């Protein structure tokens, strides 16, 4: 059975050996940078807007508004996980988004 696991961006233990803590964090940024940025933004907005941002109502609004985009993104992830890049996914997402907006008006 062929493995589809990729370690293209993730640094190996040999590359991390002998590096300082700061240098290790810099090596991990391409892999985990967006997750770290997302968590950092959540913390910052929760501190700056404690009465509006970290509420259950806001979380529910975010999840309900982005559910369609999340499902389409998961569909786009399948060819990428298989090692193929399918550029028609973006076309389909835009087409169905325009269709959904036009049906709502």
Tab-separated table of C-alpha atoms in Angstrom:
chain	number	residue	atom	x	y	z
A	1	UNK	CA	0.000	0.000	0.000
A	2	UNK	CA	1.318	3.414	-0.925
A	3	UNK	CA	1.526	6.113	1.730
A	4	UNK	CA	0.130	9.550	0.912
A	5	UNK	CA	1.611	11.214	3.967
A	6	UNK	CA	3.691	14.263	3.185
A	7	UNK	CA	6.322	15.895	5.361
A	8	UNK	CA	7.313	18.587	2.882
A	9	UNK	CA	7.108	21.543	5.265
A	10	UNK	CA	7.483	19.822	8.594
A	11	UNK	CA	11.062	19.952	9.890
A	12	UNK	CA	12.725	16.661	10.798
A	13	UNK	CA	14.237	15.899	14.187
A	14	UNK	CA	17.706	16.070	12.642
A	15	UNK	CA	17.026	19.609	11.382
A	16	UNK	CA	15.779	20.717	14.814
A	17	UNK	CA	18.678	19.185	16.718
A	18	UNK	CA	20.995	21.823	18.120
A	19	UNK	CA	18.708	24.774	17.351
A	20	UNK	CA	17.653	27.250	20.003
A	21	UNK	CA	14.015	27.551	21.069
A	22	UNK	CA	13.465	30.650	18.910
A	23	UNK	CA	15.003	29.020	15.854
A	24	UNK	CA	12.793	25.959	16.352
A	25	UNK	CA	9.695	28.139	16.503
A	26	UNK	CA	10.719	29.876	13.278
A	27	UNK	CA	11.091	26.462	11.589
A	28	UNK	CA	7.565	25.509	12.722
A	29	UNK	CA	5.915	28.728	11.452
A	30	UNK	CA	5.277	27.526	7.860
A	31	UNK	CA	3.513	24.445	9.225
A	32	UNK	CA	1.561	25.848	12.169
A	33	UNK	CA	1.569	29.587	11.450
A	34	UNK	CA	-2.105	29.920	10.487
A	35	UNK	CA	-3.274	27.962	13.514
A	36	UNK	CA	-1.143	30.145	15.788
A	37	UNK	CA	-2.412	33.319	14.080
A	38	UNK	CA	-6.039	32.195	14.434
A	39	UNK	CA	-5.628	31.468	18.137
A	40	UNK	CA	-3.785	34.752	18.649
A	41	UNK	CA	-6.584	36.727	16.958
A	42	UNK	CA	-9.219	34.967	19.063
A	43	UNK	CA	-7.333	35.859	22.251
A	44	UNK	CA	-6.764	39.485	21.186
A	45	UNK	CA	-10.399	40.102	20.208
A	46	UNK	CA	-11.630	38.349	23.356
A	47	UNK	CA	-9.527	40.710	25.466
A	48	UNK	CA	-10.416	43.861	23.502
A	49	UNK	CA	-14.153	43.121	23.171
A	50	UNK	CA	-15.101	40.997	26.197
A	51	UNK	CA	-18.827	41.777	26.006
A	52	UNK	CA	-19.344	40.992	22.327
A	53	UNK	CA	-16.685	38.704	20.828
A	54	UNK	CA	-16.335	35.700	23.181
A	55	UNK	CA	-20.064	35.011	23.387
A	56	UNK	CA	-22.039	31.942	22.429
A	57	UNK	CA	-24.218	34.031	20.115
A	58	UNK	CA	-21.178	35.239	18.167
A	59	UNK	CA	-19.782	31.694	17.899
A	60	UNK	CA	-23.128	30.432	16.623
A	61	UNK	CA	-23.286	33.254	14.049
A	62	UNK	CA	-19.766	32.518	12.801
A	63	UNK	CA	-20.417	28.783	12.521
A	64	UNK	CA	-23.736	29.204	10.724
A	65	UNK	CA	-22.406	31.804	8.269
A	66	UNK	CA	-19.311	29.823	7.315
A	67	UNK	CA	-20.787	26.306	7.206
A	68	UNK	CA	-21.136	26.268	3.408
A	69	UNK	CA	-17.607	27.571	2.866
A	70	UNK	CA	-16.263	24.969	5.304
A	71	UNK	CA	-18.007	22.119	3.460
A	72	UNK	CA	-16.732	23.340	0.100
A	73	UNK	CA	-13.235	23.645	1.521
A	74	UNK	CA	-13.391	20.074	2.778
A	75	UNK	CA	-14.422	18.998	-0.719
A	76	UNK	CA	-11.446	20.861	-2.171
A	77	UNK	CA	-9.144	19.198	0.332
A	78	UNK	CA	-9.835	15.668	-0.950
A	79	UNK	CA	-7.921	16.006	-4.256
A	80	UNK	CA	-5.115	17.832	-2.468
A	81	UNK	CA	-4.796	15.040	0.092
A	82	UNK	CA	-4.592	12.559	-2.778
A	83	UNK	CA	-1.673	14.486	-4.257
A	84	UNK	CA	-3.638	16.104	-7.062
A	85	UNK	CA	-4.438	19.759	-7.553
A	86	UNK	CA	-7.828	20.503	-9.034
A	87	UNK	CA	-8.269	24.142	-10.025
A	88	UNK	CA	-11.901	23.650	-11.053
A	89	UNK	CA	-12.918	23.601	-7.393
A	90	UNK	CA	-12.499	27.379	-7.166
A	91	UNK	CA	-14.639	27.845	-10.267
A	92	UNK	CA	-17.342	25.623	-8.791
A	93	UNK	CA	-17.284	27.423	-5.457
A	94	UNK	CA	-17.719	30.819	-7.120
A	95	UNK	CA	-20.432	29.525	-9.457
A	96	UNK	CA	-22.501	27.950	-6.669
A	97	UNK	CA	-21.988	30.979	-4.437
A	98	UNK	CA	-23.343	33.297	-7.138
A	99	UNK	CA	-26.241	30.912	-7.765
A	100	UNK	CA	-27.117	30.797	-4.062
A	101	UNK	CA	-27.011	34.597	-3.789
A	102	UNK	CA	-29.163	35.047	-6.888
A	103	UNK	CA	-31.749	32.578	-5.567
A	104	UNK	CA	-31.983	34.500	-2.288
A	105	UNK	CA	-32.896	37.773	-4.001
